[in-house]
Short mmCIF file of C-alpha atoms and ligand atoms in Angstrom, two decimals:
data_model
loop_
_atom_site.label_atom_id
_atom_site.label_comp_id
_atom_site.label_asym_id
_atom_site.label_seq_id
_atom_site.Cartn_x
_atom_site.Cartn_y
_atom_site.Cartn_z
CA UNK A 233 38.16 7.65 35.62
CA UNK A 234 36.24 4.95 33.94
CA UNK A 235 32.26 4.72 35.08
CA UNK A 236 30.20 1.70 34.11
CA UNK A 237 26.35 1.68 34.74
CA UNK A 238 25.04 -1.71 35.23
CA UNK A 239 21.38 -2.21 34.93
CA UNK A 240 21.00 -3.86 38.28
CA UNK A 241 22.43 -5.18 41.75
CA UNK A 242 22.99 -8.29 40.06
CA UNK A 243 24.89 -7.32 36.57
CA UNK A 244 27.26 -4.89 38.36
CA UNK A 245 28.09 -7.93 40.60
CA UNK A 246 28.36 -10.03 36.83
CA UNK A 247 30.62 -7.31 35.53
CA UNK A 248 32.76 -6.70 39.27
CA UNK A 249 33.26 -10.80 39.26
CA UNK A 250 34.37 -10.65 35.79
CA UNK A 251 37.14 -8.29 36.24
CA UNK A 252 38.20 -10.05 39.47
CA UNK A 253 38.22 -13.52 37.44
CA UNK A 254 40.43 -11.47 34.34
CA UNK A 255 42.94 -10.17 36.66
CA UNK A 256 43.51 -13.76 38.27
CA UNK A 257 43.91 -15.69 34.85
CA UNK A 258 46.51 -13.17 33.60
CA UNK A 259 48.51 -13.70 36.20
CA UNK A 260 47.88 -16.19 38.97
CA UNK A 261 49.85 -15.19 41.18
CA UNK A 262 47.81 -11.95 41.19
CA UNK A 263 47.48 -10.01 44.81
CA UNK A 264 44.16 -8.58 45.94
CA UNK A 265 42.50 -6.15 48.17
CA UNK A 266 39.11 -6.91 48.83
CA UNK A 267 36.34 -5.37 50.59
CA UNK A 268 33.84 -6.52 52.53
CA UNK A 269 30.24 -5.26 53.07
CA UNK A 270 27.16 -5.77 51.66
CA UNK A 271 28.45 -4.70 48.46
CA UNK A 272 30.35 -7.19 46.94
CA UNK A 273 28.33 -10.42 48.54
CA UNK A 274 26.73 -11.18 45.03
CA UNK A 275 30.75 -10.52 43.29
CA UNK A 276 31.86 -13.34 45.69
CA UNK A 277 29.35 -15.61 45.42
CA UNK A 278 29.54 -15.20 41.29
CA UNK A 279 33.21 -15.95 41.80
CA UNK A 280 32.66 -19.16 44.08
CA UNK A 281 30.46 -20.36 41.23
CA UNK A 282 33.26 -19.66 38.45
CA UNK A 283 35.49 -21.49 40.80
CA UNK A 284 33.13 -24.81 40.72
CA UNK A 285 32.32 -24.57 37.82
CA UNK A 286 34.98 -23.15 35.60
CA UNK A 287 37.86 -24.20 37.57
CA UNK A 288 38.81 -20.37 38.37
CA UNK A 289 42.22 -20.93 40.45
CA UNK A 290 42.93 -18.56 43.16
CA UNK A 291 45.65 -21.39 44.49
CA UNK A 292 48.25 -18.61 43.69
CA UNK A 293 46.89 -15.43 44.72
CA UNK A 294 47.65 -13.34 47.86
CA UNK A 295 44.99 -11.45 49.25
CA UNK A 296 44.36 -8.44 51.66
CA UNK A 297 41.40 -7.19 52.94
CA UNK A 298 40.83 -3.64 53.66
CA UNK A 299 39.74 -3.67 57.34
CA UNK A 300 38.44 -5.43 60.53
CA UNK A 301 36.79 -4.05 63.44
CA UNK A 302 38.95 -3.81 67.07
CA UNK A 303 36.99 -5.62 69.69
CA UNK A 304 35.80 -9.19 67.76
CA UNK A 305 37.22 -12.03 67.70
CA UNK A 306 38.10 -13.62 63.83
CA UNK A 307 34.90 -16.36 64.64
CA UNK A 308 32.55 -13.15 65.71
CA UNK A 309 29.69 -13.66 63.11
CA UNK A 310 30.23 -9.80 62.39
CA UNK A 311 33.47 -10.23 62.18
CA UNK A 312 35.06 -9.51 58.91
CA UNK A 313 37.61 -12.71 59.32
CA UNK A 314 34.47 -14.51 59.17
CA UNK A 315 32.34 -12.91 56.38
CA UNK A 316 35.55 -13.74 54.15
CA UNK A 317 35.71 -17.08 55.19
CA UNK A 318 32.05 -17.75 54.89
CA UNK A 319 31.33 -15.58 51.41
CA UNK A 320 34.59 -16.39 49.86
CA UNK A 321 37.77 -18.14 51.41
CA UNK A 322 35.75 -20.86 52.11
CA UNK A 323 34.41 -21.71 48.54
CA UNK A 324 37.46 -20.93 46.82
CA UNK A 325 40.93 -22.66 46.79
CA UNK A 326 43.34 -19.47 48.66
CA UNK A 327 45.40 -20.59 50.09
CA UNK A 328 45.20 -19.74 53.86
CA UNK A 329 49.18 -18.81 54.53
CA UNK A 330 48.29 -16.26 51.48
CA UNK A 331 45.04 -14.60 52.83
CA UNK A 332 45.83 -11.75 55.15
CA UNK A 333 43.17 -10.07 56.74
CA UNK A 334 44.50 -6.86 59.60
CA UNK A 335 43.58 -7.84 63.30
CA UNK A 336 43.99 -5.63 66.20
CA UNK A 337 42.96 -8.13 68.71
CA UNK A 338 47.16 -8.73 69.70
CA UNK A 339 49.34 -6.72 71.98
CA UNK A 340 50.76 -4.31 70.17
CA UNK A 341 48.06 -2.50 66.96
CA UNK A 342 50.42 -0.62 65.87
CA UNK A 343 53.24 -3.03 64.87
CA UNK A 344 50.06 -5.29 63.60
CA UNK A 345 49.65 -1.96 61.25
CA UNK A 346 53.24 -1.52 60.50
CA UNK A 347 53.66 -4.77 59.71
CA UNK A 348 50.49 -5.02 57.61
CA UNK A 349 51.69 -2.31 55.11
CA UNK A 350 55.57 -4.00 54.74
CA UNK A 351 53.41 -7.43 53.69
CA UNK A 352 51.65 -5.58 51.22
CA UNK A 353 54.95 -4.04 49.87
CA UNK A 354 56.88 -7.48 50.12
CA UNK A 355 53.97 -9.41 47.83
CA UNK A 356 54.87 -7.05 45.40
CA UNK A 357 51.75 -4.40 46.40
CA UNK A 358 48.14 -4.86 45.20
CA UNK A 359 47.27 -5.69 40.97
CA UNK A 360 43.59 -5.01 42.32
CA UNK A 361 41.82 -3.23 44.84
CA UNK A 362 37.88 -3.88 45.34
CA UNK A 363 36.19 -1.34 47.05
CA UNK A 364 33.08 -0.21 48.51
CA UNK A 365 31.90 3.09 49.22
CA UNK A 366 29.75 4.15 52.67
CA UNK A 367 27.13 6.83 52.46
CA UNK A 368 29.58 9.64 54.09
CA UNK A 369 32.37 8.31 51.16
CA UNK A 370 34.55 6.64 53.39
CA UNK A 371 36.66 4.00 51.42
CA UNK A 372 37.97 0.68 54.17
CA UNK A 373 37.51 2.52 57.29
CA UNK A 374 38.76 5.98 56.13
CA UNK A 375 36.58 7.88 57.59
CA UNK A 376 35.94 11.63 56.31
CA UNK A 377 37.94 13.79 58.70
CA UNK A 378 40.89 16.96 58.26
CA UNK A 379 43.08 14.62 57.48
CA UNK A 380 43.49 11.15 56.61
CA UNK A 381 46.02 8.21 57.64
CA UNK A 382 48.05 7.19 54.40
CA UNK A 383 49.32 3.95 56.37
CA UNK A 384 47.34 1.03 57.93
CA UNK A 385 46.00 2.49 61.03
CA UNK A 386 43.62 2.00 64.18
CA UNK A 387 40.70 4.67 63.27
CA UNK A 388 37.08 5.54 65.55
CA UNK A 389 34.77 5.33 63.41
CA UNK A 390 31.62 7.50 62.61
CA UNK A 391 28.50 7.92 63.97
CA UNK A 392 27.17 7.62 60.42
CA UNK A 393 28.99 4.18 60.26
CA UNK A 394 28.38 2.92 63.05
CA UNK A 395 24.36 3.52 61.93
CA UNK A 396 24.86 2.11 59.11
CA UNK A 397 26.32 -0.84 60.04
CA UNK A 398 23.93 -1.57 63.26
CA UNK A 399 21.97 -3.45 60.90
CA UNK A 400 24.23 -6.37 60.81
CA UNK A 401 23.75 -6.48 64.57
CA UNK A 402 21.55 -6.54 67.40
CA UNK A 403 21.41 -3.14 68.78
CA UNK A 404 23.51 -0.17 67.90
CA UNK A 405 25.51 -0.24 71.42
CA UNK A 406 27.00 -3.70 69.90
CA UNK A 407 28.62 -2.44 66.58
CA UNK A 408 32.26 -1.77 67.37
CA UNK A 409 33.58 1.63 68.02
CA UNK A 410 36.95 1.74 66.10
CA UNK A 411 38.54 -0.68 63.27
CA UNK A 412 41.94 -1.23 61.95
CA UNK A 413 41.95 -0.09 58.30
CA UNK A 414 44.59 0.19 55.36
CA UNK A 415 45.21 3.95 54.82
CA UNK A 416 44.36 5.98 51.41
CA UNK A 417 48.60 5.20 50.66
CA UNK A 418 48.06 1.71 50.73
CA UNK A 419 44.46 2.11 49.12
CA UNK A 420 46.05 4.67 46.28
CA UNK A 421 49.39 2.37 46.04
CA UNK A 422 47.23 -0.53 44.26
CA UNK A 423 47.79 -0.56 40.41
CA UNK A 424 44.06 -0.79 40.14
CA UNK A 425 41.25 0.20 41.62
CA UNK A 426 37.21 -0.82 41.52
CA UNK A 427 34.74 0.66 43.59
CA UNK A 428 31.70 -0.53 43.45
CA UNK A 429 28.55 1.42 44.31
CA UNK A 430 24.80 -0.07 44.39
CA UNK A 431 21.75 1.96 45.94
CA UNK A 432 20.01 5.07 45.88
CA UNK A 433 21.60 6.00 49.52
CA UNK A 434 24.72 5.93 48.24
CA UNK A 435 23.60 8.43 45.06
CA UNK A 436 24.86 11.36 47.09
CA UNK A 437 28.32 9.90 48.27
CA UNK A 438 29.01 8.82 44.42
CA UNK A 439 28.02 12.01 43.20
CA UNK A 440 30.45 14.21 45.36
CA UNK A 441 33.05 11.33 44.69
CA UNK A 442 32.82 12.31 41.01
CA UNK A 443 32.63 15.86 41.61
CA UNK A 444 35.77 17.02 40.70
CA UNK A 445 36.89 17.99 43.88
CA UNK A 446 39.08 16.24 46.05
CA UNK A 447 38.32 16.48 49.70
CA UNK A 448 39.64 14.55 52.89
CA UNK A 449 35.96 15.20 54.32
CA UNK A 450 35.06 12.35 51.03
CA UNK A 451 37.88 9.96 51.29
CA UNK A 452 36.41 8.16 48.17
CA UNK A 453 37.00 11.80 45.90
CA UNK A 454 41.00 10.45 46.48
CA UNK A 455 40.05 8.36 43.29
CA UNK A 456 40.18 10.62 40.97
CA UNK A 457 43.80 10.77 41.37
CA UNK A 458 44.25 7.16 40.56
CA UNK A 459 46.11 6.66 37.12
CA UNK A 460 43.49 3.31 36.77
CA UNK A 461 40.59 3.63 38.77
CA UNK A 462 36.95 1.99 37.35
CA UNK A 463 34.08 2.61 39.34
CA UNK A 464 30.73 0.22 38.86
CA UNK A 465 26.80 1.49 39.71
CA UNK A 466 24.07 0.45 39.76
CA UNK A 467 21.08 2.74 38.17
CA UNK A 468 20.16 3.86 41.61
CA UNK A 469 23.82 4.42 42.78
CA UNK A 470 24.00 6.15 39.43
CA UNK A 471 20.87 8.54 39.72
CA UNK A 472 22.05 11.46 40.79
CA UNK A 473 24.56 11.60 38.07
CA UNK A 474 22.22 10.93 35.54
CA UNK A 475 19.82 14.14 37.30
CA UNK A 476 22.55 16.05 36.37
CA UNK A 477 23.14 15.38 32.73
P1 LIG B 99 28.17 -1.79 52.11
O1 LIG B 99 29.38 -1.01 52.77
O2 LIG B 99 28.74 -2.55 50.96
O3 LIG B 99 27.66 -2.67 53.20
O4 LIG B 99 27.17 -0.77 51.67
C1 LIG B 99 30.30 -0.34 51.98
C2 LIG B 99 31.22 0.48 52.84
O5 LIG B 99 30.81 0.92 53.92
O6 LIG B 99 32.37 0.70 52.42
#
């Protein structure tokens, strides 16, 4: 597994936008999995400006994000339809018959899930997977549990989630309960991966990531049996490895 430390919030976001920008002028017709979160708001933004500015073309790539809660509708301000449109899709030039974002909101989640994973396979599966990390090492929605879903799948999510994501709403009763989420298949499937990680709370989770161990109670320690995997920190994300040494 490759580790880069960045300096700061705002080179790892350089360095993430970079690779993003690579992978889409080798081949534009590239497919990606992208994350959402706090995380990679700086990576997008960096992106928007290479698109203005140095004509970046995402006119031929195919995206899919990693997740979306069940209960709010795609123009919910917390929804994750709409942090894509207003961080990313919106500034770029995707296509929108090419961006593909899982919703639960229809009739029947499980052939929404189903169906999710045989789009991934018929694009030709994922050149690059962005991820984030949460504090308990949950990768998407994958949630640390005795087992874990390898499809696309409707998953309740933590208490430790749901905490850490009440800050993006009003109260804590008002953050979703459960989320439709790729599974660690369609997560491990991608030919690469990069997690990024930024923040001393999320020291601990990187640390027992990078443990050597794989455990489905840390969904993110999966990585280490990627064949391509590149993980980006931050010094803080960073400082528990660096106690170590
Ligand atoms: P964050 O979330 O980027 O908002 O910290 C990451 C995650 O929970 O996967």
């Amino acid at each position: 597994m490759k580790i880069v430390i960045a300096a700061d919030y705002r080179e790892l976001s350089q360095m993430a936008a970079e690779i993003v920008a690579e992978q889409v002028r080798t081949n534009k017709n590239s497919v990606l999995g992208l994350a959402t979160g706090s995380t990679p708001e700086c990576m997008y933004a960096i992106l928007s400006q290479m698109h203005r500015q140095d004509n970046l073309d995402f006119s031929g790539v195919i995206t899919f994000n990693l997740d979306e809660y069940v209960g709010l509708a795609p123009d919910h301000p917390q929804s994750y339809h709409y942090y894509m449109k207003n961080h990313f899709f919106n500034q770029v030039n995707v296509k929108s018959c090419n961006i593909n974002i899982p919703c639960a909101e229809k009739n029947n989640p499980e052939k929404v899930c189903l169906e999710y994973d045989q789009n991934i396979n018929n694009s030709g599966g994922i050149d690059l997977q962005v991820l984030g990390i949460g504090t308990n090492g949950h990768i998407g929605f994958n949630e640390p549990d005795r087992f874990l879903s390898v499809d696309t799948h409707i998953v309740d999510l933590t208490e430790e989630t749901i905490e850490a994501n009440c800050r993006f709403f009003e109260s804590k009763n008002e953050v979703p309960r459960r989320a439709v989420t790729m599974g660690v298949g369609s997560i491990m499937k991608a030919k690469k991966i990069m997690l990024l990680a930024s923040g001393f709370h999320k020291a601990k989770a990187v640390k027992e990531m990078l443990s050597g161990k794989v455990t489905t109670e840390l969904p993110a320690s999966l990585l280490q049996l990627h064949h391509d995997p590149l993980v980006i920190l931050d010094h803080e994300a960073a400082s528990l490895l660096q106690a170590k040494e």
